[in-house]
CSV table of C-alpha atoms in Angstrom, one decimal:
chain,number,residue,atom,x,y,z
W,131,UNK,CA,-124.4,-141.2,-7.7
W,132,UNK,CA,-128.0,-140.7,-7.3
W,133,UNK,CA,-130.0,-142.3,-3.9
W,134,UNK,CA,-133.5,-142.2,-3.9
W,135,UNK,CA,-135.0,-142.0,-0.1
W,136,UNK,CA,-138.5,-143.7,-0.6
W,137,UNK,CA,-140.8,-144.4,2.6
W,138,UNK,CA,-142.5,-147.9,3.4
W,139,UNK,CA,-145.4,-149.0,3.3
W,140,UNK,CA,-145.0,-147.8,-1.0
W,141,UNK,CA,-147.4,-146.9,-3.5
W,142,UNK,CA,-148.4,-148.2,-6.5
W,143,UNK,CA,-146.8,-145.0,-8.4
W,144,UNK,CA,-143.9,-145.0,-6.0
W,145,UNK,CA,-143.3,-148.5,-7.6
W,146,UNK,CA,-143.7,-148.0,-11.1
W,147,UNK,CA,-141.4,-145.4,-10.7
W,148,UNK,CA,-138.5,-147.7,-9.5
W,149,UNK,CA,-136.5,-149.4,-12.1
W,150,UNK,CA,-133.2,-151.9,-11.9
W,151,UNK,CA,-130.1,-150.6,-11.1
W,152,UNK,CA,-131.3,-147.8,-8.5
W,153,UNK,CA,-130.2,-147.1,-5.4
W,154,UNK,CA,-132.6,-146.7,-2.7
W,155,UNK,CA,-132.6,-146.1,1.1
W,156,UNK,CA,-135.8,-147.1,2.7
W,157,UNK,CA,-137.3,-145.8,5.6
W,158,UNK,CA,-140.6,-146.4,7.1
W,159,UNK,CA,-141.9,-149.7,8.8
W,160,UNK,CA,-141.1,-153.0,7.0
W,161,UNK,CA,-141.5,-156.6,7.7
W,162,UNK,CA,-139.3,-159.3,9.1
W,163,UNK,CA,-139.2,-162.9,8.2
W,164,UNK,CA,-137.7,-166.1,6.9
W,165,UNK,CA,-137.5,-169.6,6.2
W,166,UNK,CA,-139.5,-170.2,9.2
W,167,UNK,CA,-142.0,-168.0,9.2
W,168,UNK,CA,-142.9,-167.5,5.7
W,169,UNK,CA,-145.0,-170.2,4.8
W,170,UNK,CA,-147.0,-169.7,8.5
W,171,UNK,CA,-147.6,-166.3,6.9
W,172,UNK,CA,-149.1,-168.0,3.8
W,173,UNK,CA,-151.3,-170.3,5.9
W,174,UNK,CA,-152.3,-167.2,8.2
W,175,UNK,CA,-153.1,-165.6,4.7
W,176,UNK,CA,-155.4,-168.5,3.8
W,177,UNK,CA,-157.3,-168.0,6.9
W,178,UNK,CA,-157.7,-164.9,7.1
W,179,UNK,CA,-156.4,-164.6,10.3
W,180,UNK,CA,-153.8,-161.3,9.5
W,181,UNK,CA,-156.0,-158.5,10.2
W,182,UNK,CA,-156.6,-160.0,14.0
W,183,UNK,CA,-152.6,-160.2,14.4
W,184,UNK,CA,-152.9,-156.4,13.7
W,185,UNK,CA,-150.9,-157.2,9.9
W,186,UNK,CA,-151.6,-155.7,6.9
W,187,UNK,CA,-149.4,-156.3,3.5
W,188,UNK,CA,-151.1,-153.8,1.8
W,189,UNK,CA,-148.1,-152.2,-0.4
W,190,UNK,CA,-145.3,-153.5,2.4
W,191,UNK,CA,-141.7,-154.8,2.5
W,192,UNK,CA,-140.3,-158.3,3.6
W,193,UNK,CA,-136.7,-158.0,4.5
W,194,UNK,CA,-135.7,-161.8,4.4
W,195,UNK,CA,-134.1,-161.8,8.2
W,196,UNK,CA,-133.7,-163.2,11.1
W,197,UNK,CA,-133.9,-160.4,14.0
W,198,UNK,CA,-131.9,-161.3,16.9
W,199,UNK,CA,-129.3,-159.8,19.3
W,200,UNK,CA,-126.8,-159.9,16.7
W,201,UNK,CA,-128.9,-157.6,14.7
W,202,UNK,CA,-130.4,-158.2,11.2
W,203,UNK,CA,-129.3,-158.8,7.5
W,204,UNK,CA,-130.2,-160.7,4.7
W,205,UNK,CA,-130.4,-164.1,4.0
W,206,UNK,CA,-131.0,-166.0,0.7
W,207,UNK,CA,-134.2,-165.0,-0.7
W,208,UNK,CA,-133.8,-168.2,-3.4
W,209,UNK,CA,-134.1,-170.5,-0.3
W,210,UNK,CA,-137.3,-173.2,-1.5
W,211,UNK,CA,-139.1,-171.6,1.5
W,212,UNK,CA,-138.2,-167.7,1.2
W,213,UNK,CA,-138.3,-167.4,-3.2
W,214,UNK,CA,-141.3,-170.1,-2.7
W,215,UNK,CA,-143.5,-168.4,-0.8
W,216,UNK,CA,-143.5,-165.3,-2.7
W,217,UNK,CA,-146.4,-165.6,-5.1
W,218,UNK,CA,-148.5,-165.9,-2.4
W,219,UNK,CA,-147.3,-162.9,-0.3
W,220,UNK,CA,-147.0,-160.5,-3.5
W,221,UNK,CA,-151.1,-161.7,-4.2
W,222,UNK,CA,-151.9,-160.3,-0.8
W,223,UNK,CA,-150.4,-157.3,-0.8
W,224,UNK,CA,-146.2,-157.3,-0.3
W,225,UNK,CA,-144.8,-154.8,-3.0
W,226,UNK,CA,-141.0,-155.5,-2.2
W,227,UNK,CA,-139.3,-158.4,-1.6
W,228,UNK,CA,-135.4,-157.4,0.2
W,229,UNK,CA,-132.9,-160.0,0.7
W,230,UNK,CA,-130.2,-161.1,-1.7
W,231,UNK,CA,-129.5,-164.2,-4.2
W,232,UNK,CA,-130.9,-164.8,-7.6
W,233,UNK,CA,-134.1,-165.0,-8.4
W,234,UNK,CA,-135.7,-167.4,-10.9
W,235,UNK,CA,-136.9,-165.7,-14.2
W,236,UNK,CA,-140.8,-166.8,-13.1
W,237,UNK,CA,-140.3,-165.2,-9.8
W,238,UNK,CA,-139.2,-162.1,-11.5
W,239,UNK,CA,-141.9,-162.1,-14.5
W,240,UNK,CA,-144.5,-162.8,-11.2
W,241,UNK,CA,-143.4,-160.1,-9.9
W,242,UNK,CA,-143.2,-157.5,-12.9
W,243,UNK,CA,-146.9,-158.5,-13.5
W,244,UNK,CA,-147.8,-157.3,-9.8
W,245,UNK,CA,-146.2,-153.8,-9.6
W,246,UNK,CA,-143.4,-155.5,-7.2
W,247,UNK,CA,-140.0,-155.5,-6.8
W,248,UNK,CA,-136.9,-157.6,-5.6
W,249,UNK,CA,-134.3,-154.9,-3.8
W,250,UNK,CA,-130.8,-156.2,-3.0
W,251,UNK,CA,-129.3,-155.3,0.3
W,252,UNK,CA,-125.7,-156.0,1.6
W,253,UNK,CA,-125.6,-158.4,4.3
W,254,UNK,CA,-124.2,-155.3,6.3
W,255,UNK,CA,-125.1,-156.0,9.9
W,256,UNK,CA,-122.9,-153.7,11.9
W,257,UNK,CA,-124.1,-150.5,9.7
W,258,UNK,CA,-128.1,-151.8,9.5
W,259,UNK,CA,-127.9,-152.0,13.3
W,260,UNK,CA,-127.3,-148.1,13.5
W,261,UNK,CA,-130.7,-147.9,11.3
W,262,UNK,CA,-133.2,-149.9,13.3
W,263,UNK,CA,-135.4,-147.5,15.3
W,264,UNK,CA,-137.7,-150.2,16.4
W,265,UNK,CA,-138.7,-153.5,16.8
W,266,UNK,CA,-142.0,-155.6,17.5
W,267,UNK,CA,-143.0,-159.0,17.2
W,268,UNK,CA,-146.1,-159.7,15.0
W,269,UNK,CA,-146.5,-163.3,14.8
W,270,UNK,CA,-144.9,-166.7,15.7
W,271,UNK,CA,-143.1,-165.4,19.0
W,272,UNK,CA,-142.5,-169.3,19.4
W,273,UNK,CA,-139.9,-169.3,16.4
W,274,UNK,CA,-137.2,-166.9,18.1
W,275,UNK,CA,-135.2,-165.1,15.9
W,276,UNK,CA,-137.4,-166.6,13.2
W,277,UNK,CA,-140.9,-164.8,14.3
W,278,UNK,CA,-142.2,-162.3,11.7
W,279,UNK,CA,-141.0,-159.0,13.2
W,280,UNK,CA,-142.1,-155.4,12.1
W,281,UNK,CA,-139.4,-153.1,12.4
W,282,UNK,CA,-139.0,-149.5,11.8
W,283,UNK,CA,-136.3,-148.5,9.7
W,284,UNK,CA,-134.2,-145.0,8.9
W,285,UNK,CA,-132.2,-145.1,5.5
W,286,UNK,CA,-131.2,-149.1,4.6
W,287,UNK,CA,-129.8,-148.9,1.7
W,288,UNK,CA,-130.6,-151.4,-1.2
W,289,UNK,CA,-130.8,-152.1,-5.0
W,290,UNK,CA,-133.0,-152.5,-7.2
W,291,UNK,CA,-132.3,-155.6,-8.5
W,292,UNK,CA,-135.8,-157.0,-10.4
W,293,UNK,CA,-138.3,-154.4,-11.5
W,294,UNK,CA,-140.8,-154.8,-14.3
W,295,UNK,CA,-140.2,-158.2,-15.5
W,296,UNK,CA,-136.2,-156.9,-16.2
W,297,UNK,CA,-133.6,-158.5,-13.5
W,298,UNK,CA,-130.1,-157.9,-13.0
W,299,UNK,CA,-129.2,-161.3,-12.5
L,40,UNK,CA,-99.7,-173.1,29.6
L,41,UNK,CA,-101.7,-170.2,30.7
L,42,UNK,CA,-103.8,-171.1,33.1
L,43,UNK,CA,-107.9,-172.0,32.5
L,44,UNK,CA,-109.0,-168.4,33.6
L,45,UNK,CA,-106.4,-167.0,31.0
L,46,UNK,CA,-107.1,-169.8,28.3
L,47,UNK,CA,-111.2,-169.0,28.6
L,48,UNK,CA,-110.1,-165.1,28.4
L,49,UNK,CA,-108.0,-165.6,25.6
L,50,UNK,CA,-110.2,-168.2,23.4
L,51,UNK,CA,-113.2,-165.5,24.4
L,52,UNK,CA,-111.6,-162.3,23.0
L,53,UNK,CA,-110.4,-164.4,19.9
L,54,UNK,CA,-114.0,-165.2,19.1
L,55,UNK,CA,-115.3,-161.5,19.3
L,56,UNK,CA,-112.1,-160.5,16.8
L,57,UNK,CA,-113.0,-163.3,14.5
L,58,UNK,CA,-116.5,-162.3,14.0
L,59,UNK,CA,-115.6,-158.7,14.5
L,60,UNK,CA,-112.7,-157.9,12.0
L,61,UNK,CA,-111.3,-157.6,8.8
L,62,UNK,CA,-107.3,-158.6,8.5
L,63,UNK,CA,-105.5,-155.8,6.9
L,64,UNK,CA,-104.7,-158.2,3.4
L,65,UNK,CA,-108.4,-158.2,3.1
L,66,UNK,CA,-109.1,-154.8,3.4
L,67,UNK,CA,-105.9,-154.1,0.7
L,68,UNK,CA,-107.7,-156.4,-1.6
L,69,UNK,CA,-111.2,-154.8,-1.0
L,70,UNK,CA,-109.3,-151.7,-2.3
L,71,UNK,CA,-107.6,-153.0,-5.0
L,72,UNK,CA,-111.1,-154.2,-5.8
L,73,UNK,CA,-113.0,-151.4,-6.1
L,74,UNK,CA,-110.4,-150.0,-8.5
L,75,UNK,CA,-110.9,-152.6,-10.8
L,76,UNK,CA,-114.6,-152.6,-10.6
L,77,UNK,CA,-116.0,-150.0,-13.7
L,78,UNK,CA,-119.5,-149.6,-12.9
L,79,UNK,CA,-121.0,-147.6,-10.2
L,80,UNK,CA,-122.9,-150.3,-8.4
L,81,UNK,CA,-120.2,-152.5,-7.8
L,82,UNK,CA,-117.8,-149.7,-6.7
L,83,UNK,CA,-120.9,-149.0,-4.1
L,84,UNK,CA,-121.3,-152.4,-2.8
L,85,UNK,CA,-117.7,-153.0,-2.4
L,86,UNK,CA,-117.3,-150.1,-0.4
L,87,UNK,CA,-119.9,-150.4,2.2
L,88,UNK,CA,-119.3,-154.3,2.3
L,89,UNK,CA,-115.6,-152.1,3.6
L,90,UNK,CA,-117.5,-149.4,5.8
L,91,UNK,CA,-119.5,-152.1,7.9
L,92,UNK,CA,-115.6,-153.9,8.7
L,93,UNK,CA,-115.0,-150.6,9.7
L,94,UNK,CA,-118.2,-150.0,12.0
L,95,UNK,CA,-118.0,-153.5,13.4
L,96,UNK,CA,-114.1,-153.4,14.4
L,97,UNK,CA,-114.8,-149.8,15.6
L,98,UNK,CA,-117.6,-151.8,18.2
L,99,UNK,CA,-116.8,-155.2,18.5
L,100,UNK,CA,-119.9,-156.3,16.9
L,101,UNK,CA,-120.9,-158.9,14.8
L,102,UNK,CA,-119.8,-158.1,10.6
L,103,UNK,CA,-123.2,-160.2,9.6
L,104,UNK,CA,-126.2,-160.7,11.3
L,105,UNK,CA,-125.0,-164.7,10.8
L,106,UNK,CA,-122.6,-164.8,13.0
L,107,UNK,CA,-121.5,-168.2,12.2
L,108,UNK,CA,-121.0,-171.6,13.7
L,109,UNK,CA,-118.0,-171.8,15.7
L,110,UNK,CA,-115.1,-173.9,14.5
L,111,UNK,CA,-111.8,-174.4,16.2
L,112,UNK,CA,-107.8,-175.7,14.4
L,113,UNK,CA,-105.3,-176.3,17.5
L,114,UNK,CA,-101.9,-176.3,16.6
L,115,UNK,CA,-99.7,-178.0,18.4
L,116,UNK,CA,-95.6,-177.8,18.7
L,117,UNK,CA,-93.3,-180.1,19.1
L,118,UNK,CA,-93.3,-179.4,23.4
L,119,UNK,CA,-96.7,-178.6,23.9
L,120,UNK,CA,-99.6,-180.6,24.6
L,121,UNK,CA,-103.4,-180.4,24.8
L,122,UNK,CA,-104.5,-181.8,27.8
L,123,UNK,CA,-108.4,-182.6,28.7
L,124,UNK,CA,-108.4,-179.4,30.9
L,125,UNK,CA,-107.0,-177.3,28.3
L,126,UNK,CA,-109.8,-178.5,25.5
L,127,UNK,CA,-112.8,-177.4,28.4
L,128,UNK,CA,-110.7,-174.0,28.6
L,129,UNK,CA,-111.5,-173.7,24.8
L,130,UNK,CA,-114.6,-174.9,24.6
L,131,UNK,CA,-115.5,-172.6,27.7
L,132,UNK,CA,-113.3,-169.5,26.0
L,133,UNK,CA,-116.2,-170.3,22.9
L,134,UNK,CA,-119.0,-169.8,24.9
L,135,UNK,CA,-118.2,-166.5,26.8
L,136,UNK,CA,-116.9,-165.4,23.4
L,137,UNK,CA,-120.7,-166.3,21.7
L,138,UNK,CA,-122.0,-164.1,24.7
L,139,UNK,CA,-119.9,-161.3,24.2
L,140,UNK,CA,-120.0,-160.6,20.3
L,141,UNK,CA,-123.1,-161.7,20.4
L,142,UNK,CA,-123.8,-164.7,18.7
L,143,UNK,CA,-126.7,-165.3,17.1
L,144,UNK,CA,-128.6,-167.6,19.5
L,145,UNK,CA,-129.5,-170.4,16.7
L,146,UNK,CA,-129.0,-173.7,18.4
L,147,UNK,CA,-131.6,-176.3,17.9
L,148,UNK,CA,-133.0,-178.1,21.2
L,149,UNK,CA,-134.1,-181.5,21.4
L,150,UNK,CA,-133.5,-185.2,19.8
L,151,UNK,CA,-132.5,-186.8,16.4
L,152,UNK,CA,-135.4,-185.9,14.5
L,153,UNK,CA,-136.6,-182.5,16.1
L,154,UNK,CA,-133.1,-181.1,16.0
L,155,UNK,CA,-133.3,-181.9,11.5
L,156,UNK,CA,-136.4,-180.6,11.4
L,157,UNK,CA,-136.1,-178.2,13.7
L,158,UNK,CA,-139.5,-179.1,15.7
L,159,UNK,CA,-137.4,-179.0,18.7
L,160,UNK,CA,-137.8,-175.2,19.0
L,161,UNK,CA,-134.7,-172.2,19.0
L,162,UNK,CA,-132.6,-171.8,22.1
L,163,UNK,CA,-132.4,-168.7,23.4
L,164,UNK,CA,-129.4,-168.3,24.7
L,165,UNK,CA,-125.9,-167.7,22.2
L,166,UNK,CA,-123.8,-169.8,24.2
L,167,UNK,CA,-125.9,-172.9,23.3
L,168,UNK,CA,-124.3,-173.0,20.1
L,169,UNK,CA,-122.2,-176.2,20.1
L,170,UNK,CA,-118.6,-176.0,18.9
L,171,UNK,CA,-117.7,-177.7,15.4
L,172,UNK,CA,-115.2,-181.1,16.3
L,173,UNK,CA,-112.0,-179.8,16.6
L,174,UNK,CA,-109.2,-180.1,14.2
L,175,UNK,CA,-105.9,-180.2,15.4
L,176,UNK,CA,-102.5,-180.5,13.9
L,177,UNK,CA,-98.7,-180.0,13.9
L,178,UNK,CA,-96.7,-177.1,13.8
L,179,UNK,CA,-93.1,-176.9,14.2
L,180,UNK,CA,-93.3,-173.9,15.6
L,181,UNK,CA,-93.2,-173.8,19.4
L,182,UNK,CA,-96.5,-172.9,20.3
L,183,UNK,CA,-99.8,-173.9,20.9
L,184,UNK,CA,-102.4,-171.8,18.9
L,185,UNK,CA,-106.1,-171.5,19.0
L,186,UNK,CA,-107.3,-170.4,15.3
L,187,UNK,CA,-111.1,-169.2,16.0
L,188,UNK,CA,-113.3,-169.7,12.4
L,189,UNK,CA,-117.2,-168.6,12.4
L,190,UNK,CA,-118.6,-170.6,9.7
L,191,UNK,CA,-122.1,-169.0,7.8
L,192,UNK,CA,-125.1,-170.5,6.6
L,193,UNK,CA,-125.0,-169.6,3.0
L,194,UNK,CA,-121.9,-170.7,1.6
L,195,UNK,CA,-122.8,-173.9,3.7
L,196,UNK,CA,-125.8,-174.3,1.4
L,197,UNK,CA,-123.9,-173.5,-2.3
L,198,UNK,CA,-120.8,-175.1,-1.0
L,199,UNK,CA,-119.6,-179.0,-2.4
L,200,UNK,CA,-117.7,-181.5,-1.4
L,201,UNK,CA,-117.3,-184.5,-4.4
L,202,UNK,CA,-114.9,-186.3,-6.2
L,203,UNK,CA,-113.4,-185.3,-9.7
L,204,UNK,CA,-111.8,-187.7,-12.1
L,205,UNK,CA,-109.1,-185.5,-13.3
L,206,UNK,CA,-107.9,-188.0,-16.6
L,207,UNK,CA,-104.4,-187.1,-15.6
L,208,UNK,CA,-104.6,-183.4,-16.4
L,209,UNK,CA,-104.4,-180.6,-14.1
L,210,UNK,CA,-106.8,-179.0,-16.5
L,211,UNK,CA,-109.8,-181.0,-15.5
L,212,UNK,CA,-109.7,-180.8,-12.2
L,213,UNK,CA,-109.3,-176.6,-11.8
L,214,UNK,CA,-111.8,-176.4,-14.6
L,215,UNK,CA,-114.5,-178.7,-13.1
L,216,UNK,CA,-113.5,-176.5,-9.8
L,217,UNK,CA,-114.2,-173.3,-11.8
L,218,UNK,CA,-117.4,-175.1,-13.1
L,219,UNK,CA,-118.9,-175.6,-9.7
L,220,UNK,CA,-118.0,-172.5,-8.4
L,221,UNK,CA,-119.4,-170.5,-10.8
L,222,UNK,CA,-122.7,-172.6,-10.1
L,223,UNK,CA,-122.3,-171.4,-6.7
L,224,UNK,CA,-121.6,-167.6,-6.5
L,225,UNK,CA,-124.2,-167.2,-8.9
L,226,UNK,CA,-126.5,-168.2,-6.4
L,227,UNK,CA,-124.7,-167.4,-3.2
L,228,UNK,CA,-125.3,-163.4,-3.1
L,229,UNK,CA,-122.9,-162.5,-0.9
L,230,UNK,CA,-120.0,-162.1,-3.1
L,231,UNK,CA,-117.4,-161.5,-3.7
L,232,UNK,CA,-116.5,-164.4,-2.2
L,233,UNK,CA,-113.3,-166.3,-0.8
L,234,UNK,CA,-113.0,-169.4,-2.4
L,235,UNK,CA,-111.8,-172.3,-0.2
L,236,UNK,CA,-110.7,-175.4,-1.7
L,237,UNK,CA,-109.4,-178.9,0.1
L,238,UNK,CA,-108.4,-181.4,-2.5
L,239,UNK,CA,-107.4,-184.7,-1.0
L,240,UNK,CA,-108.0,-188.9,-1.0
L,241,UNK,CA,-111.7,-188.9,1.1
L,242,UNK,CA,-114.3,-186.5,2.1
L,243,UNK,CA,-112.5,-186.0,5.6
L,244,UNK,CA,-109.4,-185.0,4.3
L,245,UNK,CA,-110.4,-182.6,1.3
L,246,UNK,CA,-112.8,-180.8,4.1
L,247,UNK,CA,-109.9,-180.4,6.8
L,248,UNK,CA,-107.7,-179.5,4.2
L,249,UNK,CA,-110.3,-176.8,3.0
L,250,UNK,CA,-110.6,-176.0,6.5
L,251,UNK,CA,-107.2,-175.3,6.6
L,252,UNK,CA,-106.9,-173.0,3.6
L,253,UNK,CA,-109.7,-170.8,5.6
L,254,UNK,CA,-107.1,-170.8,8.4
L,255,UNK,CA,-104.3,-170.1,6.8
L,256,UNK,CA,-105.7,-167.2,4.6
L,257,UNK,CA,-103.7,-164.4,3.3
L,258,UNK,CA,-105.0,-162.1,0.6
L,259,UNK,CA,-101.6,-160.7,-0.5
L,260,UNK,CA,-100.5,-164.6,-1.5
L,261,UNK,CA,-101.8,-166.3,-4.2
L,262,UNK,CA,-100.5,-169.6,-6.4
L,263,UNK,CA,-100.4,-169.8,-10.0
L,264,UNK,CA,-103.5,-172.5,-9.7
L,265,UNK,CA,-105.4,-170.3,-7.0
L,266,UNK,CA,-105.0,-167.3,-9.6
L,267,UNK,CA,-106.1,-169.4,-12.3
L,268,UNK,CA,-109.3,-170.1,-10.7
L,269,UNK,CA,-110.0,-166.7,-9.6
L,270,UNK,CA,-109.3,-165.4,-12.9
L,271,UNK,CA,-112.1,-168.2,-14.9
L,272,UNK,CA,-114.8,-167.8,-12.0
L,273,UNK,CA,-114.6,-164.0,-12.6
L,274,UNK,CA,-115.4,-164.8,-16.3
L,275,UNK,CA,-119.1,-165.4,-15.2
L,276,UNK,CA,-119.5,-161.2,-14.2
L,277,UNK,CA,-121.6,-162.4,-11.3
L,278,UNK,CA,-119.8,-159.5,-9.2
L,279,UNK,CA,-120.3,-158.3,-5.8
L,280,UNK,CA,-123.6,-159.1,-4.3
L,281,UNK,CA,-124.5,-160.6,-7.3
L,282,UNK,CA,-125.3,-157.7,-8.7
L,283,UNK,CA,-122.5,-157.4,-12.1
L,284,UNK,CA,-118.9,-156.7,-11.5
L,285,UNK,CA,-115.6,-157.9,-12.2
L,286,UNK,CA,-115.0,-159.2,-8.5
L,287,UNK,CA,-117.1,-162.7,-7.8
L,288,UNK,CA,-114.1,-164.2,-6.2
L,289,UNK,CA,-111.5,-162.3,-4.2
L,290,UNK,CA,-109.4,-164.4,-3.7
L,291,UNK,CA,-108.9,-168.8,-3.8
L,292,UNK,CA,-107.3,-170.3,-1.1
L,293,UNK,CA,-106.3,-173.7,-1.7
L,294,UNK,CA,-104.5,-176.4,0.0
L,295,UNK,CA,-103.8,-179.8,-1.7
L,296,UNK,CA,-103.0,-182.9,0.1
L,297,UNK,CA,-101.5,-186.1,-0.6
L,298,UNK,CA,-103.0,-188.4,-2.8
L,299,UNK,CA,-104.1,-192.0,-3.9
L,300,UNK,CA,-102.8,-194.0,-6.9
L,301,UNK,CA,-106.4,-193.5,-8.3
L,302,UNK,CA,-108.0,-191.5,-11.2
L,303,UNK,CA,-110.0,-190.1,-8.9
L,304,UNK,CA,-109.4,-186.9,-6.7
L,305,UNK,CA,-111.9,-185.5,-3.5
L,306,UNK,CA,-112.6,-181.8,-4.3
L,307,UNK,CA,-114.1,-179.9,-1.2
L,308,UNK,CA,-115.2,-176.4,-2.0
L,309,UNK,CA,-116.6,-173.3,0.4
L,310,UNK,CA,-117.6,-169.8,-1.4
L,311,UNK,CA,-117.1,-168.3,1.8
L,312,UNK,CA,-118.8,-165.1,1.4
L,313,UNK,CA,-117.5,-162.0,1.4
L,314,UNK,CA,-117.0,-161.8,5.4
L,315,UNK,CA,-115.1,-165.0,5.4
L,316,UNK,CA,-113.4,-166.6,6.2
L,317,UNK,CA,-114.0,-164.8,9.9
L,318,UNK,CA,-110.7,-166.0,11.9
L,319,UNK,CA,-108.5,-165.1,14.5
L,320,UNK,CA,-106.0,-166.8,16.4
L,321,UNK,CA,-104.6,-167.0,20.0
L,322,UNK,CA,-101.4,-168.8,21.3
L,323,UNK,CA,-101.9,-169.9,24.5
């Protein structure tokens, strides 16, 4: 079985080259967030207020977490405010949405018509810990395990589950 | 009766092995699993769902990130009893134990309102997480035993507790169960699931009862109406992690009660994900 190692922040041709049913393991620096923090994300989004937080979406990853001491893994990206939220994070710039659930089918055409993709990861806490290199707080240190974290990852692996308007769901 | 230090020690450790470990029956069923599975994928997710019981028994850590709400089932024999100073033991035991694995530290602060909408802010601390009301009951064995469950989020969200009118057929009622729960693990994503199921005569008693069948889990004994549900729900090819696959459900565990001269019947149903349900007991 073939897994692909592929480096975050993506490109656009890194993207177009992934299709459903591939396994990844991602490395690179990705986002953290949730229910919470999500739609404070949005409103930061509407005001423009990223860039002085030091975030930029371009081409990035939102793994759908909560980072605490117990260590992080996925919660239900179909939650109203997780799947919700994601027309307006792909817009400005998120290229991969990782968490787990089914999507709707207009989530999954949105995101096929913006060159992004919904990876699948196991909610596989005691191995993911071992993968974590680092961890920062970006945003919303008020919200706890719920702040929007940026962490640096070595090798989680996921699938592919919506790429290109196709889903596996 | 040990004595509190003992019964705090006890309770403690029996937390960190509940949210910690896979029984052996699961992990022969996670085997027998990926046999059955044909396709890559699901062969793939099965077995690392397997590798992080490994790496979490190996460590003592947490199996999911959502380490769970602590709930508690005493069972008490026919000369023991649960005194006041034995119940602040457990609750105490719960605590250390929420330090130790770690719990996630998801307890909501302040009043009525802030705590639903969670305006209250997150405590910090994993201890903070409040204990579940206790459910005890009677055993003819002579002990008294401390069954440790860690109860997640998302089959709290797809899970349903509601009444079936089963028109004097068996039929009805496992099929409208199959119904609902193929609703649910299509949208729980972390499958395969264990399928809990409480059937009794008001919402209280189908949930204890479906709290029981968590408890008294074994994956190497199945009924002919828990295989019959397994079998239907694994119709829908929802599969592990949602992702395809012959394995939705892993197993149904199902208790019934007794029941009113009535047409209708309280059906409470968990799709405990595929950690779950996260037990261990303790006789103290």
């Amino acid at each position: 079985m073939e897994i692909r190692t592929i480096e975050a922040p993506f490109s656009e041709e890194v993207l177009a080259s992934l299709h459903v049913g591939d396994i990844v393991n991602i490395t690179g620096k990705i986002f953290a967030g949730r229910d919470a923090v999500l739609p404070k994300i949005v409103k930061m989004i509407e005001e423009g207020t990223l860039k002085e937080n030091g975030i930029d979406l371009q081409g990035g990853v939102i793994f759908h977490t909560a980072v605490s001491p117990a260590g992080v893994g996925p919660t239900s990206s179909n939650k109203l405010e997780i799947e919700g939220t994601m027309p307006e994070l792909t817009k400005a710039g998120i290229r991969m949405h990782l968490g787990k659930g089914a999507l709707k089918p207009e989530t999954v055409k949105m995101m096929g018509e913006n060159n992004t993709v919904f990876a699948v990861i196991a909610p596989v806490t005691a191995l993911l810990n071992s993968k974590v290199t680092s961890k920062k707080c970006l945003a919303h240190p008020e919200l706890g395990m719920e702040a929007f974290y940026e962490l640096g990852i070595d090798g989680f692996p996921a699938v592919i589950a919506a790429a290109h308007g196709e889903s596996m769901f | 009766m040990a004595d509190y230090k003992d019964v705090v020690e006890k309770v403690a450790d029996c937390l960190v092995r509940a949210g910690s470990t896979f029984t052996e029956d699961r992990k022969q069923a996670y085997h027998e699993a990926i046999e059955v599975e044909d396709t890559e994928i699901a062969k793939w997710n099965l077995q690392t769902i397997l590798e992080n019981a490994e790496v979490a028994e190996r460590d003592r850590s947490p199996l999911c990130d959502d380490t769970g709400i602590p709930h508690v089932i005493i069972e008490v024999g026919p000369d023991k009893a649960l005194t006041g100073k034995t119940m602040d033991a457990i609750r105490e035991g719960i605590k250390e134990g929420l330090k130790r694995l770690p719990g996630r530290p998801m307890a909501i602060m302040g009043d009525d309102k802030e705590r639903i909408d969670m305006s209250g802010g997150i405590s910090p601390n994993s201890e903070d997480l409040a204990l579940a009301p206790v459910l005890v009951r009677e055993t003819k064995e002579d002990v008294l035993r401390v069954t440790v469950l860690m109860l997640g989020g998302g089959p709290a969200i797809r899970g349903l507790t509601q009444r079936i009118f089963h028109k004097h057929n068996i039929n009805v009622v496992l099929d409208e169960i199959v119904k609902r729960a193929k609703e649910a693990t299509g949208l729980l994503g972390c499958t395969p699931c264990a399928l809990a199921i409480g059937v009794g005569r008001s919402q209280f008693e189908a949930t204890s009862l479906m709290m029981e069948a968590l408890a008294d889990a074994d994956f190497s004994k199945q009924t002919e109406m828990e295989n019959y549900i397994t079998e239907h729900v694994n119709e829908s090819g929802v599969g592990p992690l949602g992702l395809g696959g012959k394995t939705t459900v892993l197993r149904t565990f199902m208790k019934v009660g007794p029941q009113r001269a009535s047409g209708v019947r309280v059906v409470a149903m968990r799709p405990a994900c595929c950690f779950e349900p996260r037990k261990a007991s303790v006789e103290l």
